[in-house]
Tab-separated table of C-alpha atoms and ligand atoms in Angstrom:
chain	number	residue	atom	x	y	z
A	1	MET	CA	2.748	108.881	210.831
A	2	THR	CA	4.530	108.556	207.507
A	3	LYS	CA	8.302	108.445	207.639
A	4	ALA	CA	10.088	111.763	207.070
A	5	TYR	CA	13.395	112.031	205.213
A	6	PHE	CA	15.676	115.035	205.612
A	7	ARG	CA	17.929	116.262	202.824
A	8	PRO	CA	20.409	119.019	203.635
A	9	ILE	CA	20.447	121.783	201.030
A	10	VAL	CA	24.180	121.854	200.735
A	11	GLN	CA	26.142	125.034	200.157
A	12	THR	CA	29.782	125.904	199.685
A	13	ASP	CA	29.459	129.672	199.450
A	14	ALA	CA	32.227	131.649	201.146
A	15	HIS	CA	29.674	133.500	203.251
A	16	ARG	CA	28.097	131.261	205.863
A	17	THR	CA	24.916	132.346	207.604
A	18	ALA	CA	24.721	132.480	211.394
A	19	GLN	CA	22.645	129.276	211.470
A	20	ALA	CA	25.005	127.340	209.170
A	21	LEU	CA	26.014	123.862	210.299
A	22	ARG	CA	28.999	122.018	208.915
A	23	LEU	CA	27.982	118.882	206.990
A	24	ALA	CA	29.632	115.708	208.330
A	25	GLY	CA	32.724	117.611	209.513
A	26	GLY	CA	33.605	118.368	205.894
A	27	TRP	CA	33.820	121.255	203.439
A	28	CYS	CA	30.108	121.996	202.974
A	29	TRP	CA	27.494	123.712	205.109
A	30	PHE	CA	23.711	123.887	205.299
A	31	ASP	CA	21.116	125.951	207.098
A	32	ARG	CA	17.995	124.550	205.430
A	33	VAL	CA	16.749	121.052	204.838
A	34	GLU	CA	14.265	119.568	202.396
A	35	ARG	CA	11.802	117.430	204.316
A	36	LEU	CA	10.522	114.629	202.073
A	37	SER	CA	7.900	111.955	202.515
A	38	ARG	CA	6.326	109.350	200.258
A	39	ASP	CA	2.840	110.812	200.292
A	40	ALA	CA	3.111	114.495	201.200
A	41	GLY	CA	5.619	115.930	198.754
A	42	SER	CA	8.403	118.117	200.094
A	43	GLU	CA	8.859	121.274	202.156
A	44	ILE	CA	11.860	123.364	203.164
A	45	ILE	CA	12.538	123.715	206.879
A	46	PRO	CA	15.246	125.566	208.829
A	47	VAL	CA	17.880	123.519	210.673
A	48	GLN	CA	16.391	124.635	213.987
A	49	ASP	CA	13.352	122.436	213.236
A	50	LEU	CA	15.380	119.245	212.711
A	51	PRO	CA	14.950	116.340	215.155
A	52	ASP	CA	18.078	115.953	217.349
A	53	ASP	CA	19.038	112.516	216.018
A	54	VAL	CA	18.885	113.732	212.409
A	55	LEU	CA	20.992	116.760	213.280
A	56	GLN	CA	23.569	114.502	214.883
A	57	ASP	CA	23.739	112.158	211.838
A	58	LEU	CA	24.100	115.063	209.406
A	59	THR	CA	26.783	116.938	211.303
A	60	ALA	CA	28.945	114.283	213.035
A	61	PRO	CA	32.417	114.247	211.451
A	62	ARG	CA	32.976	110.959	209.622
A	63	PRO	CA	35.890	109.169	211.296
A	64	PRO	CA	38.849	108.198	209.097
A	65	MET	CA	38.488	104.825	207.373
A	66	ALA	CA	41.221	102.715	205.739
A	67	GLY	CA	43.589	105.622	206.342
A	68	LEU	CA	41.296	108.134	204.594
A	69	ASP	CA	40.420	111.324	206.422
A	70	PHE	CA	37.071	112.670	205.239
A	71	SER	CA	37.597	116.307	206.056
A	72	ARG	CA	38.411	116.507	202.313
A	73	PRO	CA	36.981	114.587	199.325
A	74	ARG	CA	38.886	111.441	198.364
A	75	LEU	CA	39.492	109.662	195.062
A	76	MET	CA	39.284	105.903	194.643
A	77	GLY	CA	41.162	104.703	191.541
A	78	ILE	CA	39.643	101.760	189.659
A	79	VAL	CA	41.891	98.767	188.952
A	80	ASN	CA	39.953	96.239	186.879
A	81	VAL	CA	41.788	92.910	186.636
A	82	THR	CA	39.158	91.537	184.268
A	83	PRO	CA	38.866	90.551	180.611
A	84	ASP	CA	35.384	92.064	180.244
A	85	SER	CA	34.949	95.325	182.221
A	86	PHE	CA	32.832	97.778	180.267
A	87	SER	CA	35.456	100.487	179.827
A	88	ASP	CA	38.868	98.886	180.144
A	89	GLY	CA	38.249	95.120	180.016
A	90	GLY	CA	41.379	93.128	179.189
A	91	ARG	CA	43.834	96.014	179.423
A	92	PHE	CA	45.101	95.123	182.885
A	93	LEU	CA	44.485	91.397	183.135
A	94	ALA	CA	48.166	90.539	183.578
A	95	PRO	CA	49.151	91.177	187.235
A	96	ASP	CA	52.178	93.279	186.214
A	97	ALA	CA	50.066	95.517	183.977
A	98	ALA	CA	47.400	95.940	186.677
A	99	ALA	CA	49.967	96.718	189.376
A	100	ALA	CA	51.776	99.231	187.154
A	101	HIS	CA	48.452	100.889	186.316
A	102	ALA	CA	47.599	101.062	190.042
A	103	GLU	CA	50.977	102.533	190.944
A	104	GLY	CA	50.566	105.151	188.226
A	105	MET	CA	47.194	106.107	189.706
A	106	ALA	CA	48.718	106.352	193.186
A	107	GLN	CA	51.322	108.761	191.820
A	108	SER	CA	48.636	110.757	190.006
A	109	GLY	CA	46.690	111.390	193.186
A	110	ALA	CA	44.507	108.375	194.021
A	111	ASP	CA	43.796	108.175	197.757
A	112	ILE	CA	42.783	104.500	197.595
A	113	LEU	CA	42.967	101.840	194.862
A	114	ASP	CA	39.985	99.554	194.231
A	115	VAL	CA	41.039	96.189	192.814
A	116	GLY	CA	38.320	94.071	191.187
A	117	GLY	CA	38.495	90.662	189.503
A	118	GLU	CA	34.864	90.318	188.392
A	119	SER	CA	33.044	92.690	186.079
A	120	THR	CA	29.650	93.815	187.359
A	121	ARG	CA	28.681	95.616	184.149
A	122	PRO	CA	25.145	94.950	182.924
A	123	GLY	CA	24.943	91.433	181.508
A	124	ALA	CA	28.210	90.248	183.111
A	125	GLU	CA	28.495	86.657	184.248
A	126	THR	CA	29.737	85.457	187.633
A	127	VAL	CA	33.409	84.484	187.932
A	128	PRO	CA	34.262	81.418	190.103
A	129	HIS	CA	35.837	82.510	193.384
A	130	ASP	CA	39.155	80.722	192.829
A	131	GLU	CA	39.601	82.485	189.470
A	132	GLU	CA	38.731	85.828	191.066
A	133	ILE	CA	41.314	85.192	193.819
A	134	ARG	CA	43.918	84.328	191.160
A	135	ARG	CA	43.270	87.675	189.516
A	136	VAL	CA	43.210	90.032	192.512
A	137	VAL	CA	45.643	88.646	195.110
A	138	PRO	CA	48.903	89.097	193.146
A	139	VAL	CA	47.857	92.623	192.216
A	140	ILE	CA	47.045	93.565	195.810
A	141	GLN	CA	50.368	92.103	196.958
A	142	ALA	CA	52.276	94.002	194.286
A	143	ILE	CA	50.556	97.305	195.139
A	144	LYS	CA	51.172	96.849	198.859
A	145	ALA	CA	54.843	96.132	198.157
A	146	SER	CA	55.358	99.272	196.097
A	147	VAL	CA	53.146	102.141	197.347
A	148	ASP	CA	51.619	103.314	200.650
A	149	THR	CA	48.201	103.992	199.147
A	150	PRO	CA	45.435	101.945	200.802
A	151	VAL	CA	43.762	99.211	198.761
A	152	SER	CA	40.164	98.090	198.599
A	153	VAL	CA	38.863	94.939	196.978
A	154	ASP	CA	35.732	95.047	194.844
A	155	THR	CA	34.104	91.679	195.433
A	156	ARG	CA	30.766	90.116	196.373
A	157	LYS	CA	32.357	86.893	197.621
A	158	THR	CA	33.534	86.060	201.150
A	159	GLN	CA	36.384	83.779	200.023
A	160	VAL	CA	37.763	86.489	197.753
A	161	ALA	CA	37.395	89.151	200.449
A	162	ASP	CA	39.161	86.906	202.954
A	163	ALA	CA	42.074	86.207	200.583
A	164	ALA	CA	42.309	89.917	199.741
A	165	LEU	CA	42.464	90.893	203.421
A	166	THR	CA	45.252	88.361	203.967
A	167	ALA	CA	47.079	89.918	200.998
A	168	GLY	CA	46.821	93.324	202.675
A	169	ALA	CA	43.547	94.906	201.487
A	170	ASP	CA	42.345	97.727	203.748
A	171	LEU	CA	38.653	97.945	202.761
A	172	LEU	CA	35.985	95.652	201.286
A	173	ASN	CA	33.765	97.015	198.525
A	174	ASP	CA	30.711	94.772	198.223
A	175	VAL	CA	28.407	95.879	195.391
A	176	SER	CA	25.789	93.415	196.608
A	177	ALA	CA	25.767	94.835	200.171
A	178	PHE	CA	25.992	91.366	201.772
A	179	SER	CA	23.231	89.935	199.520
A	180	HIS	CA	25.321	87.770	197.198
A	181	ASP	CA	27.195	86.047	200.019
A	182	PRO	CA	25.509	86.388	203.411
A	183	SER	CA	28.640	85.157	205.243
A	184	MET	CA	30.376	88.394	204.181
A	185	VAL	CA	28.828	90.239	207.123
A	186	GLN	CA	30.543	87.900	209.589
A	187	LEU	CA	33.906	88.265	207.848
A	188	VAL	CA	33.637	92.049	207.963
A	189	SER	CA	32.581	91.991	211.598
A	190	GLU	CA	35.359	89.629	212.714
A	191	SER	CA	38.145	91.068	210.575
A	192	GLY	CA	37.618	94.626	211.756
A	193	ALA	CA	37.889	95.818	208.140
A	194	PRO	CA	35.813	98.756	206.912
A	195	VAL	CA	33.241	98.083	204.212
A	196	CYS	CA	31.447	99.891	201.406
A	197	LEU	CA	27.851	98.721	200.952
A	198	MET	CA	26.241	99.557	197.614
A	199	HIS	CA	22.647	99.454	196.431
A	200	ALA	CA	21.828	97.307	193.405
A	201	GLN	CA	18.471	96.188	192.112
A	202	GLY	CA	18.857	92.673	190.718
A	203	THR	CA	22.116	90.946	189.804
A	204	PRO	CA	24.419	92.189	187.010
A	205	ASP	CA	23.150	89.594	184.488
A	206	ILE	CA	19.570	90.943	184.596
A	207	MET	CA	19.679	94.268	186.447
A	208	GLN	CA	19.081	96.554	183.458
A	209	ASN	CA	16.076	94.597	182.121
A	210	ALA	CA	13.332	96.742	183.636
A	211	PRO	CA	14.340	98.451	186.873
A	212	THR	CA	11.393	99.928	188.772
A	213	TYR	CA	10.991	101.813	192.041
A	214	ALA	CA	8.093	103.351	193.954
A	215	ASN	CA	10.392	106.326	194.668
A	216	VAL	CA	13.981	105.712	193.582
A	217	LEU	CA	15.562	108.146	196.071
A	218	LEU	CA	13.595	107.040	199.119
A	219	ASP	CA	13.616	103.327	198.221
A	220	ILE	CA	17.416	103.378	198.021
A	221	TYR	CA	17.686	105.395	201.232
A	222	ASP	CA	15.567	102.755	203.003
A	223	PHE	CA	17.654	99.935	201.504
A	224	LEU	CA	20.933	101.479	202.672
A	225	GLU	CA	19.469	102.245	206.089
A	226	GLU	CA	18.438	98.599	206.437
A	227	LYS	CA	21.910	97.389	205.414
A	228	ARG	CA	23.587	99.841	207.796
A	229	ASP	CA	21.358	98.602	210.639
A	230	MET	CA	22.072	94.984	209.713
A	231	ALA	CA	25.814	95.663	209.780
A	232	GLU	CA	25.582	97.478	213.110
A	233	ALA	CA	23.565	94.589	214.582
A	234	ALA	CA	26.369	92.248	213.479
A	235	GLY	CA	28.940	94.330	215.372
A	236	ILE	CA	30.217	96.560	212.544
A	237	PRO	CA	30.215	100.115	213.880
A	238	ARG	CA	29.013	102.965	211.708
A	239	SER	CA	32.556	104.340	211.678
A	240	ARG	CA	33.522	101.349	209.485
A	241	ILE	CA	30.647	101.653	207.000
A	242	MET	CA	30.609	103.596	203.744
A	243	LEU	CA	27.384	103.724	201.690
A	244	ASP	CA	26.840	104.038	197.942
A	245	PRO	CA	23.568	104.467	195.971
A	246	GLY	CA	24.975	102.312	193.148
A	247	ILE	CA	24.623	104.432	190.012
A	248	GLY	CA	23.778	102.241	187.003
A	249	PHE	CA	23.062	99.098	189.027
A	250	GLY	CA	19.422	98.371	188.158
A	251	LYS	CA	18.706	102.011	187.259
A	252	THR	CA	17.480	103.856	184.190
A	253	LEU	CA	18.962	107.158	183.078
A	254	ALA	CA	16.106	108.957	184.872
A	255	HIS	CA	16.803	107.001	188.074
A	256	ASN	CA	20.512	107.918	187.940
A	257	LEU	CA	19.690	111.604	187.492
A	258	ALA	CA	17.117	111.611	190.300
A	259	LEU	CA	19.744	110.158	192.654
A	260	LEU	CA	22.471	112.588	191.605
A	261	ARG	CA	20.183	115.616	191.978
A	262	ARG	CA	19.453	114.841	195.602
A	263	ILE	CA	22.471	112.771	196.617
A	264	SER	CA	22.916	114.839	199.787
A	265	LEU	CA	19.957	112.925	201.243
A	266	PHE	CA	22.281	110.003	201.970
A	267	HIS	CA	24.286	112.000	204.532
A	268	GLY	CA	21.313	111.437	206.823
A	269	LEU	CA	22.503	107.837	207.233
A	270	GLY	CA	25.459	109.083	209.282
A	271	CYS	CA	28.130	107.348	207.164
A	272	ALA	CA	30.622	108.480	204.529
A	273	VAL	CA	29.069	108.401	201.024
A	274	LEU	CA	30.832	106.944	197.972
A	275	LEU	CA	29.772	107.604	194.378
A	276	GLY	CA	30.697	105.665	191.236
A	277	VAL	CA	29.618	107.391	188.020
A	278	SER	CA	32.893	107.083	186.144
A	279	ARG	CA	32.453	106.420	182.394
A	280	LYS	CA	29.001	104.887	182.924
A	281	ARG	CA	26.652	104.442	180.024
A	282	PHE	CA	24.280	107.348	180.736
A	283	ILE	CA	27.261	109.726	180.529
A	284	GLY	CA	27.808	108.458	176.997
A	285	THR	CA	24.127	108.908	176.199
A	286	LEU	CA	23.788	112.467	177.524
A	287	GLY	CA	27.334	113.505	176.669
A	288	ASN	CA	27.345	112.084	173.163
A	289	ALA	CA	30.334	109.840	173.912
A	290	PRO	CA	29.668	106.316	172.666
A	291	GLN	CA	33.172	105.171	173.599
A	292	ALA	CA	33.648	104.625	177.345
A	293	ASP	CA	37.196	106.025	177.459
A	294	GLN	CA	35.921	109.333	176.011
A	295	ARG	CA	33.720	110.029	179.042
A	296	ALA	CA	36.179	111.652	181.469
A	297	ALA	CA	34.720	115.163	181.112
A	298	GLY	CA	31.165	114.051	181.890
A	299	SER	CA	32.382	111.833	184.722
A	300	ILE	CA	34.316	114.718	186.290
A	301	ALA	CA	31.380	117.116	185.939
A	302	LEU	CA	29.098	114.732	187.814
A	303	GLY	CA	31.773	113.899	190.379
A	304	LEU	CA	32.397	117.553	191.213
A	305	GLY	CA	28.645	118.145	191.442
A	306	ALA	CA	28.467	115.365	194.023
A	307	VAL	CA	31.466	116.725	195.942
A	308	MET	CA	29.623	120.054	196.137
A	309	GLN	CA	26.821	118.078	197.818
A	310	GLY	CA	29.349	116.734	200.330
A	311	VAL	CA	30.037	113.285	198.845
A	312	GLN	CA	33.242	112.040	200.460
A	313	VAL	CA	34.608	109.505	197.924
A	314	LEU	CA	34.537	109.376	194.105
A	315	ARG	CA	35.346	106.039	192.435
A	316	VAL	CA	37.019	106.948	189.117
A	317	HIS	CA	38.987	105.593	186.161
A	318	ASP	CA	40.605	108.895	185.095
A	319	ILE	CA	42.579	109.762	188.211
A	320	GLU	CA	44.933	112.342	186.753
A	321	ASP	CA	42.226	114.520	185.201
A	322	THR	CA	39.880	114.099	188.161
A	323	ARG	CA	42.651	115.004	190.621
A	324	GLN	CA	43.405	118.192	188.696
A	325	ALA	CA	39.716	119.143	188.550
A	326	LEU	CA	39.149	118.354	192.221
A	327	ASN	CA	42.187	120.279	193.444
A	328	LEU	CA	41.032	123.360	191.591
A	329	ALA	CA	37.414	123.029	192.652
A	330	MET	CA	38.488	122.633	196.285
A	331	ALA	CA	40.908	125.561	196.118
A	332	VAL	CA	37.997	127.935	195.546
A	333	THR	CA	35.549	126.040	197.751
A	334	ASP	CA	37.557	125.506	200.875
A	335	ASN	CA	36.300	128.124	203.276
A	336	LYS	CA	36.461	126.487	206.676
B	401	HH2	N1	30.674	100.438	189.885
B	401	HH2	C1	31.304	99.411	189.265
B	401	HH2	C2	32.007	98.456	190.020
B	401	HH2	N2	32.107	98.562	191.360
B	401	HH2	N3	31.626	99.728	193.373
B	401	HH2	C3	31.018	100.741	194.005
B	401	HH2	N4	31.109	100.858	195.349
B	401	HH2	N5	30.285	101.682	193.321
B	401	HH2	C4	30.144	101.636	191.958
B	401	HH2	O1	29.446	102.508	191.392
B	401	HH2	C5	30.765	100.561	191.253
B	401	HH2	C6	31.516	99.601	192.010
B	401	HH2	C7	31.233	99.293	187.782
B	401	HH2	O2	32.309	99.957	187.168
B	401	HH2	P1	33.679	99.278	186.645
B	401	HH2	O3	34.451	98.673	187.766
B	401	HH2	O4	34.424	100.273	185.859
B	401	HH2	O5	33.210	98.187	185.602
B	401	HH2	P2	33.061	96.624	185.660
B	401	HH2	O6	32.085	96.286	186.729
B	401	HH2	O7	32.586	96.278	184.266
B	401	HH2	O8	34.419	96.043	185.970
């Protein structure tokens, strides 16, 4: 039998039907599901027809992670300590500037701060691990000394992750999902730290050359399912795993849109879902904003769309504007 995939048709309307189930213990509900398969197209089924295990994965509240409670959407503020990031490269390379930027984001409503010392933009080159440690550790230490906001470290390297945890990081964000450095899985397992595993096709230097998929949505679902299972087999419980489809990492504009349209599929993996669209190139293309720092409006529009599909964490550059937009969107959505 071909594998079936179940995508909740997520609603936030104030009137819930009698059959409505709460999605992942959060702010959305669903009473119908799109059943997808690789060869038979899709059909809509009522929740009563869902297999029990799928129902459990879609509805189980996501336990808090790194101090974040997922009964509400959360914002991850981006702190790039790099000379070459695509939107803010070089602005926060000095530890003091990066820490001050991070503290400002904490005050403007970031729930977690993601510190990265290696750009993963298309075409970016690898940074040696000791240089990456030199960039991120002082910034993590400075943030931990000044604000209570949890910190994550955006790295593909075990040595960097280890040094960041020692400096006080609360979560590891590995955009290679354990592929770049296979010993990362052991570090995560032994340290007890939560982890975000992201899908990427290819490495940053070549990933945008010619990305191809049989079915972008289902291929990425299968990839993340495999990584989740691998992590669980290594002793990392699901309650410590966040998953991310990796917008822009080996994806064309059409791939990004296909993922965003049906992003609620990923709730079927039973983990919190993180989305990073902030200021990415396709927003510039569709939104007529060639300059990355002019893309806040498009980034917020896509972020709120994802939140209305139940996505728990948005990784963003423009915290202040996104916080304002999210607070207002949630004020009219919250109907628990
Ligand atoms: N995107 C970037 C970096 N890290 N991590 C996750 N989990 N998801 C993402 O979508 C993601 C990520 C790329 O954005 P940015 O950090 O702004 O740029 P750069 O890699 O050039 O530093």
